[in-house]
């Protein structure tokens, strides 16, 4: 958070020309494993900031952490395809209308972050 805040401060008014996407490459399981850690999981998260981003909100359909709400073997459910978010960034910030060239076969669903 401090690094992103410092980056935003350093850019000042130029931040309106920039979009930052922070994305993990994998999620984590909801429960500890036998080594007191958590294994890689499916669901993850992204952070966006910059010009045009409708910030201050969590965009999700939160399924919950109860065992019946998790996918086997204990992963959070994926509720938003990361490609939908990235496609929205491309569409809004680069005017790229050929999303299929970037994400072939994606049935784009609007997330609403812009």
XYZ file of N, CA and C in Angstrom, residues 33-114:
246
model
N -2.206 -25.902 5.739
C -1.846 -27.291 5.473
C -1.069 -27.841 6.669
N -0.570 -29.058 6.562
C 0.124 -29.691 7.689
C 1.429 -28.981 8.050
N 1.969 -28.186 7.138
C 3.188 -27.433 7.407
C 2.907 -26.042 7.950
N 1.646 -25.785 8.331
C 1.193 -24.508 8.883
C 1.261 -23.360 7.872
N 1.237 -23.719 6.605
C 1.175 -22.725 5.535
C -0.095 -22.927 4.738
N -0.174 -22.297 3.605
C -1.323 -22.519 2.721
C -0.801 -22.857 1.333
N -1.436 -23.824 0.702
C -1.047 -24.241 -0.633
C -1.598 -23.254 -1.666
N -1.054 -23.368 -2.879
C -1.576 -22.552 -3.967
C -3.040 -22.890 -4.196
N -3.829 -21.868 -4.503
C -5.241 -22.065 -4.785
C -5.619 -21.414 -6.105
N -6.882 -21.513 -6.461
C -7.348 -20.972 -7.745
C -7.678 -19.491 -7.687
N -8.548 -19.105 -6.788
C -9.018 -17.718 -6.776
C -7.927 -16.784 -6.263
N -7.969 -15.560 -6.723
C -6.951 -14.586 -6.386
C -7.590 -13.219 -6.259
N -6.783 -12.178 -6.409
C -7.312 -10.820 -6.340
C -6.478 -9.913 -7.225
N -7.041 -8.741 -7.513
C -6.343 -7.729 -8.306
C -6.588 -6.383 -7.653
N -5.647 -5.483 -7.818
C -5.810 -4.093 -7.411
C -5.635 -3.231 -8.652
N -6.493 -2.216 -8.803
C -6.367 -1.280 -9.913
C -6.382 0.132 -9.370
N -5.613 1.004 -10.019
C -5.672 2.421 -9.696
C -5.230 3.204 -10.915
N -5.673 4.440 -10.964
C -5.252 5.301 -12.057
C -6.415 5.936 -12.773
N -6.095 6.514 -13.901
C -7.073 7.260 -14.678
C -8.287 6.449 -15.059
N -9.436 6.963 -14.704
C -10.694 6.344 -15.079
C -11.154 5.197 -14.206
N -10.316 4.712 -13.302
C -10.691 3.581 -12.456
C -11.712 4.045 -11.419
N -12.823 3.320 -11.330
C -13.841 3.577 -10.303
C -13.385 2.866 -9.034
N -12.570 3.555 -8.253
C -11.955 2.950 -7.086
C -12.810 3.012 -5.837
N -12.224 2.543 -4.754
C -12.898 2.580 -3.465
C -13.972 1.529 -3.311
N -13.919 0.495 -4.129
C -14.951 -0.531 -4.106
C -14.327 -1.896 -4.363
N -14.913 -2.918 -3.773
C -14.534 -4.291 -4.078
C -15.532 -4.808 -5.114
N -15.035 -5.245 -6.254
C -15.883 -5.781 -7.316
C -15.839 -7.299 -7.221
N -16.854 -7.878 -6.623
C -16.840 -9.316 -6.419
C -18.229 -9.818 -6.072
N -18.428 -11.080 -6.294
C -19.578 -11.813 -5.777
C -19.001 -12.738 -4.717
N -18.886 -12.250 -3.491
C -18.207 -12.989 -2.441
C -18.983 -14.242 -2.076
N -18.404 -15.431 -2.317
C -19.108 -16.667 -2.021
C -19.012 -17.106 -0.561
N -17.998 -16.612 0.170
C -17.825 -16.990 1.561
C -16.721 -18.004 1.768
N -16.455 -18.289 3.029
C -15.354 -19.179 3.398
C -15.801 -20.471 4.064
N -17.096 -20.687 4.167
C -17.570 -21.938 4.754
C -17.193 -23.090 3.835
N -16.979 -24.262 4.410
C -16.497 -25.404 3.621
C -17.401 -25.713 2.429
N -18.710 -25.550 2.573
C -19.617 -25.820 1.444
C -19.557 -24.725 0.375
N -18.899 -23.597 0.674
C -18.756 -22.506 -0.277
C -17.421 -22.555 -1.012
N -16.546 -23.467 -0.610
C -15.232 -23.607 -1.233
C -15.280 -24.675 -2.313
N -14.355 -24.570 -3.261
C -14.194 -25.613 -4.276
C -13.173 -26.611 -3.750
N -13.368 -27.885 -4.081
C -12.396 -28.900 -3.651
C -11.046 -28.586 -4.236
N -9.984 -28.717 -3.532
C -9.862 -29.199 -2.162
C -9.682 -28.058 -1.154
N -10.533 -27.070 -1.153
C -10.448 -25.973 -0.191
C -10.081 -24.634 -0.794
N -10.325 -24.490 -2.103
C -10.022 -23.232 -2.787
C -11.211 -22.279 -2.732
N -10.902 -20.983 -2.678
C -11.948 -19.987 -2.854
C -12.527 -20.128 -4.257
N -13.801 -19.833 -4.407
C -14.413 -19.876 -5.725
C -13.943 -18.691 -6.562
N -13.681 -18.928 -7.836
C -13.377 -17.850 -8.773
C -14.698 -17.238 -9.194
N -14.874 -15.942 -8.929
C -16.131 -15.272 -9.284
C -15.960 -14.279 -10.421
N -14.728 -13.901 -10.710
C -14.452 -12.951 -11.796
C -13.239 -13.452 -12.561
N -13.378 -13.572 -13.861
C -12.278 -13.981 -14.716
C -11.308 -12.796 -14.850
N -10.062 -12.998 -14.502
C -9.080 -11.912 -14.569
C -9.001 -11.327 -15.976
N -9.285 -12.142 -16.988
C -9.247 -11.638 -18.370
C -10.325 -10.596 -18.620
N -11.462 -10.709 -17.921
C -12.508 -9.685 -18.048
C -12.013 -8.337 -17.546
N -11.283 -8.359 -16.446
C -10.738 -7.111 -15.899
C -9.682 -6.541 -16.838
N -8.753 -7.378 -17.281
C -7.704 -6.899 -18.180
C -8.273 -6.443 -19.520
N -9.304 -7.126 -20.013
C -9.950 -6.701 -21.260
C -10.586 -5.329 -21.084
N -11.164 -5.097 -19.918
C -11.762 -3.788 -19.648
C -10.692 -2.696 -19.596
N -9.531 -3.018 -19.030
C -8.416 -2.064 -19.020
C -8.006 -1.741 -20.456
N -7.817 -2.772 -21.269
C -7.431 -2.553 -22.664
C -8.463 -1.731 -23.413
N -9.721 -2.069 -23.225
C -10.820 -1.392 -23.923
C -10.895 0.073 -23.510
N -10.825 0.336 -22.206
C -10.998 1.696 -21.694
C -9.761 2.569 -21.871
N -8.586 1.988 -21.716
C -7.376 2.808 -21.676
C -6.585 2.829 -22.972
N -6.750 1.826 -23.823
C -5.984 1.812 -25.068
C -6.884 1.866 -26.293
N -8.183 1.864 -26.065
C -9.160 1.863 -27.156
C -9.006 0.629 -28.042
N -8.445 -0.447 -27.486
C -8.312 -1.702 -28.216
C -9.677 -2.370 -28.266
N -10.261 -2.416 -29.417
C -11.583 -3.020 -29.575
C -11.492 -4.486 -30.004
N -10.278 -4.966 -30.282
C -10.104 -6.346 -30.729
C -9.630 -7.213 -29.564
N -10.495 -7.343 -28.569
C -10.156 -8.102 -27.371
C -9.895 -9.571 -27.715
N -10.550 -10.088 -28.746
C -10.347 -11.486 -29.151
C -8.923 -11.748 -29.616
N -8.251 -10.729 -30.126
C -6.857 -10.900 -30.534
C -5.959 -11.088 -29.314
N -6.359 -10.531 -28.189
C -5.569 -10.637 -26.960
C -5.991 -11.860 -26.146
N -7.309 -12.064 -26.034
C -7.863 -13.181 -25.266
C -8.808 -13.985 -26.150
N -8.267 -14.835 -27.029
C -9.114 -15.602 -27.940
C -10.158 -16.428 -27.183
N -11.387 -16.365 -27.663
C -12.465 -17.166 -27.092
C -13.113 -16.585 -25.853
N -12.626 -15.450 -25.353
C -13.210 -14.855 -24.152
C -14.617 -14.345 -24.443
N -15.553 -14.791 -23.665
C -16.913 -14.246 -23.705
C -16.940 -13.132 -22.672
N -16.571 -11.947 -23.108
C -16.337 -10.821 -22.205
C -17.560 -10.460 -21.384
N -17.334 -10.315 -20.086
C -18.358 -9.877 -19.140
C -17.885 -8.575 -18.520
N -18.678 -7.538 -18.608
C -18.291 -6.229 -18.068
C -18.223 -6.309 -16.542
N -17.104 -5.840 -16.010
C -16.896 -5.824 -14.563
C -17.342 -4.485 -13.986
N -17.056 -3.406 -14.706
C -17.487 -2.085 -14.260
C -16.444 -1.268 -13.538
N -15.148 -1.633 -13.676
C -14.114 -0.884 -12.970
C -13.765 0.441 -13.649
N -14.283 0.669 -14.850
C -14.087 1.949 -15.544
C -15.419 2.590 -15.826
